[in-house]
Amino acid sequence: MEYEGVVYRPPSEARSLILQVTIGCAHNSCTFCNMYKAKSFRIRTMEEIRADLDEVADSLYARMIRRVFLADGDALVLATDKLMEIISLIRERLPHIERITSYATAQDILRKTDEELKKLRAAGLEMVYLGAETGDDDLLKYINKGVTAAQIAEAGKKAKRCGMDVSVTLISGLGGRAHVREHALSCARLITEMNPAYCSFLTLRLYEGTPFYDDVVNGKFERITPDEIVDEMEIFLKNVDSPGTVFRSNHASNYVPLGGTFNEDIPALIEALEHAKKTKGYRRYREMGDLL
Ligand code: SF4
């Protein structure tokens, strides 16, 4: 099975079969993101998808595959009929599959009716990964996310009421020095309103060639230090109220690896942050730490 270009998946899909049903991201305009810049968005044909599935199904590993992640950047942009056809083909060729997931933008979720989402869920699309990044409207505009915080919240709630698990991703440090508090509080509001199954934070990384990178180089955006990232996370944790949400901030980009369940683990999470700050026990920020 040959992938087209670089393929991305959430950390929790490390053991999943990654099946490209689209190439690139239909939005492809967030100013911090370079994941799909090298790709022109297109929808793969059923023949291409079938060929991939046939190859996997005929391999020795087929019986071991339990999870499928639909790539690339926002597979939910596909028409519901096409997604249903893909899911049914996956089930036919890989009968041991237990879970199917995909990335989804808020726009994708809002474009579908409740009935369509329920149909997809019933067919096996168990979870969508929703990149919210922040709950602050000014910041969402700044990063050209293409949606407001209210729309993201509505999308998350909609997917949830249609039976899907929602995994929301936010970005530590996205507010820069000027908006630490606003960013943290807005993230807490967003998660409180959506009460998703999962919530995770990555830490802001810079990629040369993106508008966001240029803003940092030109002094328009001031990055914050690890201590300030910890402060921002503490503000978030002290204000979020989302019982049952599984929280993770343990991506390679995070200075302090954290994990727990809201709300009961919040005091322990804050304690871990304070300990890391006191001892400067930060993980090295590999991709961009020494850049600027
Ligand atoms: S929607 Fe996601 S994949 Fe697409 S440009 Fe924005 S951050 Fe990147």
XYZ file of C-alpha atoms and ligand atoms in Angstrom:
300
model
C 0.000 0.000 0.000
C 1.591 3.253 -1.070
C 0.693 6.468 0.659
C 0.494 9.714 -1.243
C 2.805 12.234 0.449
C 3.341 12.480 4.192
C 0.513 10.956 6.221
C -0.545 12.267 9.647
C -2.618 10.601 12.327
C -3.484 11.302 15.968
C -1.096 9.682 18.500
C -3.867 7.355 19.664
C -4.164 5.881 16.172
C -0.615 4.499 16.241
C -1.875 0.921 15.813
C -4.574 1.714 13.289
C -4.598 1.076 9.604
C -4.354 4.507 8.011
C -6.573 4.581 4.957
C -6.311 7.638 2.719
C -9.792 8.488 1.473
C -8.886 12.068 0.636
C -5.548 13.630 -0.168
C -4.661 16.779 1.773
C -7.010 19.071 3.663
C -9.991 20.793 2.061
C -9.450 23.877 4.246
C -5.630 23.927 4.131
C -5.534 27.559 5.267
C -4.744 27.586 8.986
C -1.765 29.900 9.318
C 0.238 27.688 11.689
C -0.237 24.413 9.821
C 2.046 23.000 7.161
C 0.812 19.421 7.180
C -0.798 19.388 3.771
C 0.802 22.346 2.045
C 2.549 20.056 -0.428
C -0.721 18.422 -1.476
C -3.572 19.642 -3.646
C -6.801 18.511 -2.076
C -8.597 15.748 -3.883
C -11.027 12.975 -3.135
C -9.707 9.512 -3.843
C -11.763 7.334 -6.144
C -13.471 4.185 -4.895
C -11.149 2.211 -7.196
C -8.097 3.636 -5.402
C -9.582 2.966 -1.972
C -10.699 -0.527 -2.972
C -7.213 -1.333 -4.284
C -5.676 -0.334 -0.919
C -8.202 -2.371 1.038
C -7.786 -5.398 -1.222
C -4.028 -5.278 -0.710
C -4.378 -5.089 3.067
C -7.129 -7.711 3.194
C -4.962 -10.161 1.241
C -1.950 -9.624 3.500
C -0.848 -11.669 6.498
C -1.667 -8.756 8.793
C -5.333 -8.450 7.859
C -6.568 -10.456 10.851
C -4.619 -8.255 13.240
C -6.179 -4.988 12.106
C -8.815 -3.804 14.567
C -8.900 -0.084 13.891
C -9.005 2.078 10.790
C -8.263 5.789 10.691
C -9.582 7.617 7.650
C -7.006 10.124 6.353
C -5.987 12.728 5.273
C -6.795 15.996 7.035
C -10.586 16.060 7.136
C -12.119 12.869 5.783
C -15.530 13.932 7.058
C -15.629 16.457 4.228
C -16.710 13.568 1.995
C -20.339 13.183 1.069
C -22.152 10.885 3.485
C -23.002 8.369 0.750
C -19.349 8.030 -0.176
C -18.325 7.637 3.465
C -20.998 4.969 3.923
C -19.687 3.143 0.865
C -16.129 3.306 2.221
C -17.157 2.085 5.681
C -19.130 -0.774 4.227
C -16.148 -1.758 2.046
C -13.861 -1.669 5.093
C -16.243 -3.971 6.963
C -16.519 -6.304 4.016
C -12.764 -6.604 3.409
C -11.636 -6.377 7.064
C -14.372 -8.107 9.083
C -12.411 -7.915 12.372
C -12.550 -4.136 12.497
C -13.771 -2.759 15.822
C -13.404 0.968 15.354
C -13.286 3.548 12.555
C -12.273 7.164 13.208
C -11.303 10.273 11.257
C -10.317 13.896 11.525
C -13.188 16.336 11.049
C -13.384 20.094 10.878
C -16.236 21.866 12.604
C -17.392 22.906 9.141
C -17.626 19.248 8.059
C -19.738 18.310 11.074
C -22.048 21.311 10.755
C -22.583 20.615 7.054
C -24.059 17.206 7.830
C -27.520 16.641 9.247
C -28.069 14.811 12.535
C -29.488 11.921 10.525
C -26.358 11.680 8.399
C -24.078 11.702 11.451
C -26.213 9.084 13.181
C -26.110 6.933 10.054
C -22.316 7.187 9.948
C -22.101 6.360 13.631
C -24.373 3.351 13.235
C -22.197 2.154 10.354
C -19.118 2.305 12.589
C -17.608 5.804 12.554
C -17.070 5.834 16.277
C -15.008 8.947 16.878
C -14.010 12.195 15.196
C -10.895 14.212 16.029
C -11.816 17.872 16.027
C -8.975 20.399 15.923
C -10.371 23.386 17.811
C -6.963 24.926 18.683
C -8.554 27.642 20.862
C -11.929 28.892 22.006
C -11.080 32.551 21.428
C -12.747 34.138 18.394
C -9.975 36.683 17.792
C -7.370 33.949 17.801
C -9.481 31.723 15.578
C -9.658 34.585 13.109
C -5.930 35.229 13.438
C -5.084 31.620 12.589
C -7.687 31.582 9.815
C -9.526 28.582 11.217
C -12.625 29.546 9.282
C -15.033 29.061 12.175
C -16.037 30.756 15.405
C -15.826 29.253 18.881
C -19.630 28.965 18.921
C -19.532 26.946 15.705
C -16.837 24.639 17.083
C -18.875 24.104 20.242
C -22.001 23.438 18.187
C -20.123 20.953 15.999
C -18.742 19.094 19.014
C -22.137 18.908 20.672
C -23.770 17.819 17.443
C -21.353 14.928 16.862
C -21.809 13.908 20.493
C -25.610 13.929 20.426
C -25.409 11.799 17.279
C -23.551 9.168 19.271
C -19.963 9.847 18.264
C -17.074 10.263 20.640
C -15.364 13.593 20.073
C -11.675 14.151 20.666
C -10.853 17.855 20.804
C -7.344 19.190 20.262
C -6.143 22.556 21.564
C -2.775 24.290 21.244
C -0.769 25.485 24.238
C 0.890 28.831 23.656
C -1.381 29.816 20.781
C -2.320 33.116 22.388
C 1.285 34.236 22.648
C 2.348 36.583 25.413
C -0.482 38.994 24.626
C -3.314 36.515 25.178
C -2.245 33.851 27.666
C -5.257 34.293 29.923
C -7.841 34.784 27.174
C -6.640 31.680 25.344
C -6.621 29.530 28.497
C -10.042 30.703 29.652
C -11.568 30.336 26.207
C -10.280 26.755 25.965
C -11.799 26.006 29.369
C -15.143 27.479 28.253
C -15.123 25.498 25.025
C -14.375 22.161 26.699
C -16.883 22.869 29.474
C -19.570 23.533 26.877
C -18.786 20.511 24.710
C -17.910 18.010 27.452
C -16.123 15.829 24.879
C -14.969 12.268 25.467
C -11.344 13.360 25.006
C -9.425 16.617 25.194
C -5.761 17.058 24.421
C -3.238 19.847 24.110
C -0.301 19.999 21.740
C 2.211 22.798 22.144
C 2.552 25.423 19.422
C 5.227 24.503 16.898
C 6.496 26.706 14.147
C 7.018 25.636 10.582
C 9.067 27.648 8.154
C 7.017 28.815 5.198
C 3.817 29.327 7.212
C 2.353 32.791 7.878
C 2.525 32.079 11.595
C 6.268 31.463 11.413
C 6.697 34.757 9.581
C 4.747 36.568 12.292
C 7.132 35.231 14.925
C 10.195 36.157 12.874
C 8.785 39.641 12.247
C 7.946 40.190 15.904
C 4.170 40.284 15.384
C 3.678 37.246 17.616
C 5.609 36.721 20.833
C 6.009 33.121 21.915
C 5.752 32.243 25.564
C 8.246 30.368 27.717
C 7.760 26.906 29.266
C 6.945 28.588 32.612
C 4.239 30.630 30.932
C 2.887 27.548 29.146
C 2.533 25.940 32.557
C 0.756 29.041 33.876
C -1.588 28.944 30.895
C -2.355 25.268 31.489
C -3.031 25.957 35.163
C -5.553 28.653 34.248
C -7.215 26.178 31.899
C -7.352 23.416 34.513
C -8.672 25.710 37.231
C -11.546 26.820 35.023
C -12.576 23.754 33.052
C -15.589 21.758 34.232
C -16.100 18.713 32.060
C -16.823 15.576 34.094
C -15.627 12.372 32.490
C -13.472 13.939 29.780
C -10.219 12.039 29.347
C -7.442 14.614 29.245
C -4.049 14.156 27.604
C -1.173 16.557 27.179
C 1.518 13.998 26.507
C 2.440 14.643 22.888
C 6.168 14.966 22.068
C 5.650 18.731 21.842
C 4.412 19.112 25.429
C 6.861 20.336 28.063
C 5.115 18.484 30.880
C 3.420 15.183 30.034
C 0.016 15.051 31.700
C -2.891 12.661 31.661
C -6.028 12.112 33.710
C -9.774 12.323 33.796
C -11.741 15.506 34.491
C -12.786 16.642 37.001
C -11.406 14.300 39.620
C -7.778 14.403 38.450
C -7.534 18.192 38.085
C -5.869 18.783 41.496
C -3.210 16.135 40.724
C -2.639 17.611 37.259
C -2.112 21.067 38.756
C 0.246 19.608 41.325
C 2.290 17.939 38.558
C 2.519 21.264 36.732
C 3.645 23.124 39.827
C 6.265 20.486 40.554
C 7.602 20.694 36.983
C 7.739 24.482 37.193
C 9.578 24.423 40.528
C 12.130 21.839 39.388
C 12.277 23.037 35.754
C 11.453 19.464 34.855
C 10.539 20.222 31.281
C 10.898 17.903 28.359
C 13.044 19.295 25.610
C 11.096 21.042 22.968
C 12.678 19.356 20.009
C 11.209 20.706 16.816
C 11.315 24.391 17.504
C 12.802 25.081 20.906
C 16.044 26.502 19.648
C 14.667 28.127 16.573
C 13.974 31.653 17.657
S -7.982 22.223 9.191
Fe -6.363 21.049 10.261
S -5.172 20.070 8.623
Fe -6.413 21.665 7.661
S -5.086 23.470 7.586
Fe -6.259 23.618 9.502
S -4.990 22.619 11.078
Fe -4.167 22.020 9.055
